Tab-separated table of C-alpha atoms in Angstrom:
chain	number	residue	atom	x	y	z
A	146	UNK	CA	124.530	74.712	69.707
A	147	UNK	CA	123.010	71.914	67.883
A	148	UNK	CA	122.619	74.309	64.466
A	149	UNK	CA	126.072	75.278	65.076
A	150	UNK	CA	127.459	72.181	65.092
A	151	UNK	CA	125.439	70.750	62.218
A	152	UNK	CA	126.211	73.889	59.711
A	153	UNK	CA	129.942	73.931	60.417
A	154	UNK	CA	130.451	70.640	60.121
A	155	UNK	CA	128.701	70.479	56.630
A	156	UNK	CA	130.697	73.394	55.631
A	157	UNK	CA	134.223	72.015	56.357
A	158	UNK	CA	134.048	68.739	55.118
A	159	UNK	CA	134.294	68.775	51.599
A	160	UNK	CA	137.616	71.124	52.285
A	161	UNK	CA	138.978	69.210	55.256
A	162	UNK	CA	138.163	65.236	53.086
A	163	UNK	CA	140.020	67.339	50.015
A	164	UNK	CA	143.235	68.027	51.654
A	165	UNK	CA	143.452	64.879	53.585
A	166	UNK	CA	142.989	62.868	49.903
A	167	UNK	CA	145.291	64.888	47.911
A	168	UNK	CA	148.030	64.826	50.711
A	169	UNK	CA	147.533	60.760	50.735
A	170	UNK	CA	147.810	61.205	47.464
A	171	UNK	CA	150.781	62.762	46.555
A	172	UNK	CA	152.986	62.649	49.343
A	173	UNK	CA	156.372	61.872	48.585
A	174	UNK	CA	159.904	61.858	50.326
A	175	UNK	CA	160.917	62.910	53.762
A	176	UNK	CA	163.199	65.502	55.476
A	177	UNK	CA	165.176	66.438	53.169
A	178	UNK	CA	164.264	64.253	50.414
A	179	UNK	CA	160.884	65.734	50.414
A	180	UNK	CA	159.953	68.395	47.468
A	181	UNK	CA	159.436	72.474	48.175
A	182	UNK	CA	156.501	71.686	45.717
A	183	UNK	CA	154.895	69.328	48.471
A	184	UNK	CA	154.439	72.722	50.502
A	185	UNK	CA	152.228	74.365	48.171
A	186	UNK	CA	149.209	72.558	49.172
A	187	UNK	CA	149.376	73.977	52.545
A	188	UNK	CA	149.941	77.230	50.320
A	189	UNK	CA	147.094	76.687	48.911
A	190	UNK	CA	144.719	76.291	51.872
A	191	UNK	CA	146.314	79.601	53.788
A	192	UNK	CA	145.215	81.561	50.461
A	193	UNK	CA	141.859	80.160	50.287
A	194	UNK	CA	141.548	80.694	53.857
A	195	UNK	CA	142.903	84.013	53.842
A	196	UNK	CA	140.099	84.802	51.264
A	197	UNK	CA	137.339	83.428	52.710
A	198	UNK	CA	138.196	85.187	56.088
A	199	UNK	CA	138.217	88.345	54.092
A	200	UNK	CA	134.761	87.796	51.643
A	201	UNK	CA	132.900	87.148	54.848
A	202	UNK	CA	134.025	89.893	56.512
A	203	UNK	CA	133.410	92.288	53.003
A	204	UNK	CA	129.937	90.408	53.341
A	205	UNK	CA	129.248	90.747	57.299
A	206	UNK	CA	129.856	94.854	57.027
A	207	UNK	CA	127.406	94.689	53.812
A	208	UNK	CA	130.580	96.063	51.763
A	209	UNK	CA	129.966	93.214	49.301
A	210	UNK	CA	125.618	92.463	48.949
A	211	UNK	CA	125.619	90.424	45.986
A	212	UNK	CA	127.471	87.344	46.395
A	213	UNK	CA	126.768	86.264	42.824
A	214	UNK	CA	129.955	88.761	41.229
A	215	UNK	CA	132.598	86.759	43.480
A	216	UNK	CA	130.836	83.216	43.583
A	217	UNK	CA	130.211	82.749	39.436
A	218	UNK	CA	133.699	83.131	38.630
A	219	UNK	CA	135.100	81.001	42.458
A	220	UNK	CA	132.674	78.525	41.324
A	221	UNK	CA	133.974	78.404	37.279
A	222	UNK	CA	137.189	78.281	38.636
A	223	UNK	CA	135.838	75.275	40.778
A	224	UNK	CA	134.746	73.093	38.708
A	225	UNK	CA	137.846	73.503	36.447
A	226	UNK	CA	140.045	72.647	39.464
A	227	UNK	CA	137.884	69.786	40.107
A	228	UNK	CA	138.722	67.763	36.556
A	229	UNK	CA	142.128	68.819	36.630
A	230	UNK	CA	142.604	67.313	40.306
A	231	UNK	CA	140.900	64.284	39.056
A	232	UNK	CA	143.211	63.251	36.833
A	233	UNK	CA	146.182	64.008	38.757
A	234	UNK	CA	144.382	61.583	41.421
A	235	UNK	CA	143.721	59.125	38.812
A	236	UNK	CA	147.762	59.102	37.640
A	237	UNK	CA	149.084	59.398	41.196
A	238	UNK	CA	150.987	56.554	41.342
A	239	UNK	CA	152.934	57.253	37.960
A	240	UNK	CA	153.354	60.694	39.035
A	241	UNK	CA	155.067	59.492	42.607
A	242	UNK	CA	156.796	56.525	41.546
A	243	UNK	CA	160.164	57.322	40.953
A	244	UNK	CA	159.293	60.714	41.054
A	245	UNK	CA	163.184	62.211	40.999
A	246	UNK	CA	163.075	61.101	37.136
A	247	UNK	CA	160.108	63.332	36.424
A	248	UNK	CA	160.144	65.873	39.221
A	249	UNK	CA	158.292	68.737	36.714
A	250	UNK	CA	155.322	66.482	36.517
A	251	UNK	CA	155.217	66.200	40.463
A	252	UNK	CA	155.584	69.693	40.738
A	253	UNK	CA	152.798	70.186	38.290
A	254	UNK	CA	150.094	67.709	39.966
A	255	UNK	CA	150.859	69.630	43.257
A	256	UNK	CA	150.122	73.352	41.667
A	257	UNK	CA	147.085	71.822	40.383
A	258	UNK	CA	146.566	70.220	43.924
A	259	UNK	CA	147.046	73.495	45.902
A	260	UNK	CA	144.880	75.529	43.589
A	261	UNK	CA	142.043	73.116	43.732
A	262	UNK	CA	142.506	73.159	47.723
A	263	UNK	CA	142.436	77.214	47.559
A	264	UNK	CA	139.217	77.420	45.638
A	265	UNK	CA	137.024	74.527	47.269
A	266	UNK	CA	138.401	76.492	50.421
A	267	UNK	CA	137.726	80.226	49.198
A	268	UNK	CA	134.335	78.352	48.230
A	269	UNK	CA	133.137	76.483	51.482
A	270	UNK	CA	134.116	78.328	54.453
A	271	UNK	CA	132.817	81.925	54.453
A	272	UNK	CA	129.271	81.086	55.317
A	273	UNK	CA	131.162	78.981	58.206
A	274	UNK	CA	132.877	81.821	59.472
A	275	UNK	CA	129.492	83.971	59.190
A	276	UNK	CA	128.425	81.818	62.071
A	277	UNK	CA	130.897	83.405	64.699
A	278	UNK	CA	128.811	86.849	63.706
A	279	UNK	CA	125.633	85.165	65.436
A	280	UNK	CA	127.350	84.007	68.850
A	281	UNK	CA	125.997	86.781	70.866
A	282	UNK	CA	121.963	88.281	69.655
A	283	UNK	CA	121.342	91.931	69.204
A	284	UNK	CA	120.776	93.061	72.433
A	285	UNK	CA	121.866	90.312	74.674
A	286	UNK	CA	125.009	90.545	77.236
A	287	UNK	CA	128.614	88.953	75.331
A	288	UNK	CA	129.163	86.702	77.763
A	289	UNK	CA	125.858	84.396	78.248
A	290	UNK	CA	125.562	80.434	78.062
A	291	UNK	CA	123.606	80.656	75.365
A	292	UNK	CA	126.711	82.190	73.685
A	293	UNK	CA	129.194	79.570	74.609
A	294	UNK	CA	126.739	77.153	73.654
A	295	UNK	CA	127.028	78.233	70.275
A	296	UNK	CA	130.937	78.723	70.487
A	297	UNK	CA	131.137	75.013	71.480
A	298	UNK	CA	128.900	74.034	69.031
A	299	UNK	CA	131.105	75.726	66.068
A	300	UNK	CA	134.328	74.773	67.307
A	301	UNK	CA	132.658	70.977	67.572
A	302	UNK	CA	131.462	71.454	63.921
A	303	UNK	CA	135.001	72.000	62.603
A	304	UNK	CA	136.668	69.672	65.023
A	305	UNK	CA	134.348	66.808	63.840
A	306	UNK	CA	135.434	67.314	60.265
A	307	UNK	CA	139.150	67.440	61.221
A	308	UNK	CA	139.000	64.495	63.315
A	309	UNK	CA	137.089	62.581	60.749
A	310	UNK	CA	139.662	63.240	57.835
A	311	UNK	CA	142.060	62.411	59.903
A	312	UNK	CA	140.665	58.949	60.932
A	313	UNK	CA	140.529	58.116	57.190
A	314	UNK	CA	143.830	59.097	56.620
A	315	UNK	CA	145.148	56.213	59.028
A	316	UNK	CA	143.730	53.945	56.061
A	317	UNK	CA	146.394	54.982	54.022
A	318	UNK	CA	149.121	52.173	54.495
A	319	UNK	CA	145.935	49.261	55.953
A	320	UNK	CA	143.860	49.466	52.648
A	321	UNK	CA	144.833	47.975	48.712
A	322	UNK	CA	146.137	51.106	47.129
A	323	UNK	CA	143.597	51.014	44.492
A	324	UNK	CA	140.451	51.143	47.167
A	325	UNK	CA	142.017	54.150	48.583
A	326	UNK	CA	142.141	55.848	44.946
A	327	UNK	CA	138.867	55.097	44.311
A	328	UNK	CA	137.129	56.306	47.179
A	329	UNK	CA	139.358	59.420	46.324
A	330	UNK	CA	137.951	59.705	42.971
A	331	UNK	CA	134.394	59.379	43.756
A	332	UNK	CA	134.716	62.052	46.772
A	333	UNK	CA	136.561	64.614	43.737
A	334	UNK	CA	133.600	63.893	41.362
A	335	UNK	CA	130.809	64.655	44.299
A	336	UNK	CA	132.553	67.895	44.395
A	337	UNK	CA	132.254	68.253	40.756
A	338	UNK	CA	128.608	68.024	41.284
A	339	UNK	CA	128.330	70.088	44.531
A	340	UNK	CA	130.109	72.852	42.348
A	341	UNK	CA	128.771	72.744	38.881
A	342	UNK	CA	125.389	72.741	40.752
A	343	UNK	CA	125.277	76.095	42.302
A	344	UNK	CA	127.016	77.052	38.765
A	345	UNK	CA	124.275	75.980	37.291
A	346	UNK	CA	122.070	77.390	39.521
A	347	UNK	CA	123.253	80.823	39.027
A	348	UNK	CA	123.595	80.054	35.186
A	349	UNK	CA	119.913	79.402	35.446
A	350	UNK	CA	118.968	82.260	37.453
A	351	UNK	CA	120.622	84.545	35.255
A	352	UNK	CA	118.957	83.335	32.399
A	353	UNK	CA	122.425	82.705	31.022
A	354	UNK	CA	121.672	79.505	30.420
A	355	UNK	CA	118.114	78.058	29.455
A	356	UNK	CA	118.726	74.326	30.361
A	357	UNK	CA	115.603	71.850	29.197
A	358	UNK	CA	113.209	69.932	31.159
A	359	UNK	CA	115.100	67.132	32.391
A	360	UNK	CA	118.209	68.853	32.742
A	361	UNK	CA	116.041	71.464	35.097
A	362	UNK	CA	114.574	68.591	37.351
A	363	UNK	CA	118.225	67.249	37.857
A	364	UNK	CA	119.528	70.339	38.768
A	365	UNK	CA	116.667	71.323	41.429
A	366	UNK	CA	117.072	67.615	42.670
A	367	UNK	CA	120.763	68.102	43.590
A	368	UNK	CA	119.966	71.594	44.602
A	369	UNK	CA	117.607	70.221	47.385
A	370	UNK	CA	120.051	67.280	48.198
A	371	UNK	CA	123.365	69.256	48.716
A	372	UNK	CA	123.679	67.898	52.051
A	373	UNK	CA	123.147	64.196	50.976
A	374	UNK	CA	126.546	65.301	48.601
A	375	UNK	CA	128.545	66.288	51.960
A	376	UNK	CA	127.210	62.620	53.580
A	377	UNK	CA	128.141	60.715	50.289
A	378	UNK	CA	131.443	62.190	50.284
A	379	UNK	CA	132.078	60.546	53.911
A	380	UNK	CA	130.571	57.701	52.826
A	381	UNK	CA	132.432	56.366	49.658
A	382	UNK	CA	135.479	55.563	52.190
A	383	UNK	CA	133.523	52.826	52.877
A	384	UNK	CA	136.003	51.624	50.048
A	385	UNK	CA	138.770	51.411	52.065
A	386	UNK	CA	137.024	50.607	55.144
A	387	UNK	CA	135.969	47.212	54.073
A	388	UNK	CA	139.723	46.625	52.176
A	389	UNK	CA	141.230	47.377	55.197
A	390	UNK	CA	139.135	45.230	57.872
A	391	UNK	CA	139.838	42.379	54.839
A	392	UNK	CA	143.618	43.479	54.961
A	393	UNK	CA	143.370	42.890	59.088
A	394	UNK	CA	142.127	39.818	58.545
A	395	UNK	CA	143.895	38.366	55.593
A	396	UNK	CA	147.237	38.862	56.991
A	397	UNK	CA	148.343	35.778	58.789
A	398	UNK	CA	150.836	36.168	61.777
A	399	UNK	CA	153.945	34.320	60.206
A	400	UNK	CA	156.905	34.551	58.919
A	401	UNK	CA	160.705	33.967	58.676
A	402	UNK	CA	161.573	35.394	62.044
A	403	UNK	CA	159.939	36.571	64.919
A	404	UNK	CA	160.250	40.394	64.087
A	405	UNK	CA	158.004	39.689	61.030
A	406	UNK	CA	155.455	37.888	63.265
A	407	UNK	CA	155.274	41.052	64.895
A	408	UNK	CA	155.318	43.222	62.491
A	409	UNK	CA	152.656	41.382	61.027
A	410	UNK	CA	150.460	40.883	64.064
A	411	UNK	CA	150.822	44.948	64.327
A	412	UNK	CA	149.780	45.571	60.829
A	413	UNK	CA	146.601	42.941	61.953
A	414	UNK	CA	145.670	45.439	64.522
A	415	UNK	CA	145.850	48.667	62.959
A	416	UNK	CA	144.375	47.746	59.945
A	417	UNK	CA	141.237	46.385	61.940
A	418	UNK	CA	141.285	49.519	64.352
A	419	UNK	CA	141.734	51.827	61.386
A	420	UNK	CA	138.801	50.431	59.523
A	421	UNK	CA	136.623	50.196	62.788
A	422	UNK	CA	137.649	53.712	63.695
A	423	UNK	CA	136.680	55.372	60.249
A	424	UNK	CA	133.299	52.961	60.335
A	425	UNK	CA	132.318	54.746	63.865
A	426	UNK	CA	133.661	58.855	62.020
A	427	UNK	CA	131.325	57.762	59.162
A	428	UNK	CA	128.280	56.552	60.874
A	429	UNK	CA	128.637	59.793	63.443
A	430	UNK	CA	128.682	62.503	60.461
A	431	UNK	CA	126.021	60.831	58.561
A	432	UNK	CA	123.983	60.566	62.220
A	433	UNK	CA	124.604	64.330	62.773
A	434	UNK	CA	123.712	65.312	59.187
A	435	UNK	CA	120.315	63.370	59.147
A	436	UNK	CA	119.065	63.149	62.341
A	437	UNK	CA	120.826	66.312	64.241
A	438	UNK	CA	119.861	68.481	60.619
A	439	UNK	CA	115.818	67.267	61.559
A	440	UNK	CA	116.379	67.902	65.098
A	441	UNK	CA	117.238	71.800	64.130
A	442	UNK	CA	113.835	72.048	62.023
A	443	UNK	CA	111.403	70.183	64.322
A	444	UNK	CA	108.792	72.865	65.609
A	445	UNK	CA	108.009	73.288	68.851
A	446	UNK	CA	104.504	71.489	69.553
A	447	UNK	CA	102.272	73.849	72.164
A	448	UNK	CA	99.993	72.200	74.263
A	449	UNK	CA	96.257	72.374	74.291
A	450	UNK	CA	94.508	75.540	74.975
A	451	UNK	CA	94.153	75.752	78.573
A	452	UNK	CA	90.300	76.918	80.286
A	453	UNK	CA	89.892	80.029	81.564
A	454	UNK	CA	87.084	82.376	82.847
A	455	UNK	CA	86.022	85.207	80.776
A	456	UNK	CA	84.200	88.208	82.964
A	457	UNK	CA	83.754	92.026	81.660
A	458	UNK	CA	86.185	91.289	79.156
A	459	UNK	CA	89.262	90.444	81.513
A	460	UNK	CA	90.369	86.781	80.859
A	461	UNK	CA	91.492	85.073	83.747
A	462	UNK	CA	93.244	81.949	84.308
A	463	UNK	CA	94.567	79.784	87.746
A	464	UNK	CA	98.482	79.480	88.307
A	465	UNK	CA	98.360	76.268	88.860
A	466	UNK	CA	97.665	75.350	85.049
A	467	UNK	CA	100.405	76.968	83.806
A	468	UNK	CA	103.176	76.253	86.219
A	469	UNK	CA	104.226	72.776	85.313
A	470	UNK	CA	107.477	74.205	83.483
A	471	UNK	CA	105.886	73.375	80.006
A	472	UNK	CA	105.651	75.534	77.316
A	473	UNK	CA	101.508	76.998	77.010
């Protein structure tokens, strides 16, 4: 259950972070007000989900055994995504101001947004949905509790990640603007990396690329620290975190009538609880991705050998040395 948990969670973070930032981000209008273009994020995901669902099934029935012809041009198309989203991020608030005078360039930031969304999707989860294909072991009846321990533990996984993008997400109207975008920036350019590493990687492997010494010891550091990525991408909201705990705070409860006491005391509140909440979602992941990840590797110590009698080559040893419901 534990691996479950720990692997799916990893693997639908970056995607689940990504669509909660860009929708922050570029969100505009309501009912009828609101843009067909705003849709085409949520395009964007179904495609890339779509895709995934079918390369790990092409993969699971060995159709497809080298991954490397559909990830070097997913991961090109990646990275490209990944600069292009970055500056739409980094011009949001031109782009949505007043957006009905420039409704192209809206339209424009969300194709870019959708596509990056279907292509960090297409890129994370098929290895995620590989692990329903190891519920049940060769051999063993469907139904067991060792199989619905590992159900729980996926469905956990992705729940964690949704919940956790979500929490953020209440930071929206508690934290400045500008801590918001920046915590947003950083989590785009630790994609970047994630990507343009295992680009790299495969670059290198392929001897398509011959990248020098240093360059080489960078990339096999962030190869070994991909997971530390996936943490640091939860943790640069610590941006808005603190801006919105200072936001709680810094509000006094005042004003010109007693409606905008409220209203003020209210913002107080959910500023504080939004900031406390997303504290708590980012301590969690980075506890489950440190300690739980260890927890999944640590080897199972044996005891000491136990004495026994050796006659006419039979080896014999008492019940009662073995029966203390410890592993020998």
């Amino acid at each position: 259950m534990l691996k479950q948990y720990v692997t799916v969670l990893q693997g639908t973070l970056a995607p689940a972070l990504l669509i909660m930032a860009l929708n922050v981000m570029l969100t505009v209008g309501e009912g009828r007000d609101k843009p067909l273009s705003a849709y085409w994020r949520l395009a964007g995901f179904i495609i890339g989900f779509a895709g995934a669902i079918v390369f790990a099934a092409l993969r699971a029935s060995a159709m497809i055994n080298q991954r490397t012809f559909v990830n070097y041009p997913t991961l090109w198309c990646c990275a490209i995504f990944d600069i292009a989203v970055f500056v739409v991020v980094l011009f949001a608030r031109r782009i949505t101001t007043n957006w009905h005078d420039h409704r192209a360039l809206l339209d424009i930031a969300n194709a870019i947004g959708a596509l990056a969304i279907a292509a960090t999707t297409f890129r994370a989860l098929p290895d995620v949905i590989l692990r329903l294909t190891i519920f049940v072991e060769p051999g063993d009846p469907i139904f067991t509790s060792d199989m619905l321990l590992r159900a729980l533990g996926f469905a956990l996984g992705a729940a964690t990640a949704i919940v956790a993008a979500l929490i953020f997400r209440t930071m929206r109207s508690t934290a400045i603007r500008w801590s918001f975008t920046t915590a947003v920036l950083l989590l785009i350019a630790l994609l970047f990396v994630s990507h343009f590493t295992d680009l790299a990687h495969i670059l290198q492997s392929k001897r398509i690329v011959h990248f020098p010494t240093e360059a080489f010891l960078a990339l096999v550091w962030c190869i070994n620290h991909q997971r530390h990525m996936v943490i640091a991408m939860v943790l640069v909201f610590i941006i808005p975190v603190v801006a919105s705990i200072v936001m709680g705070f810094k509000i006094k409860p005042e004003g010109a009538n007693e409606a905008i006491v409220r209203s003020h005391i209210a913002f107080r509140r959910r500023a504080k609880a939004a900031g406390a909440w997303s504290l708590v979602a980012m301590i969690g992941i980075t506890f489950a991705l440190t300690y739980g990840v260890a927890q999944t590797k640590k080897v199972i110590t044996l005891s000491p050998p136990e004495d026994y009698l050796l006659s006419d080559g039979v080896a014999t040893i008492k019940f009662s040395q073995i029966n203390d419901g410890h592993l020998h």
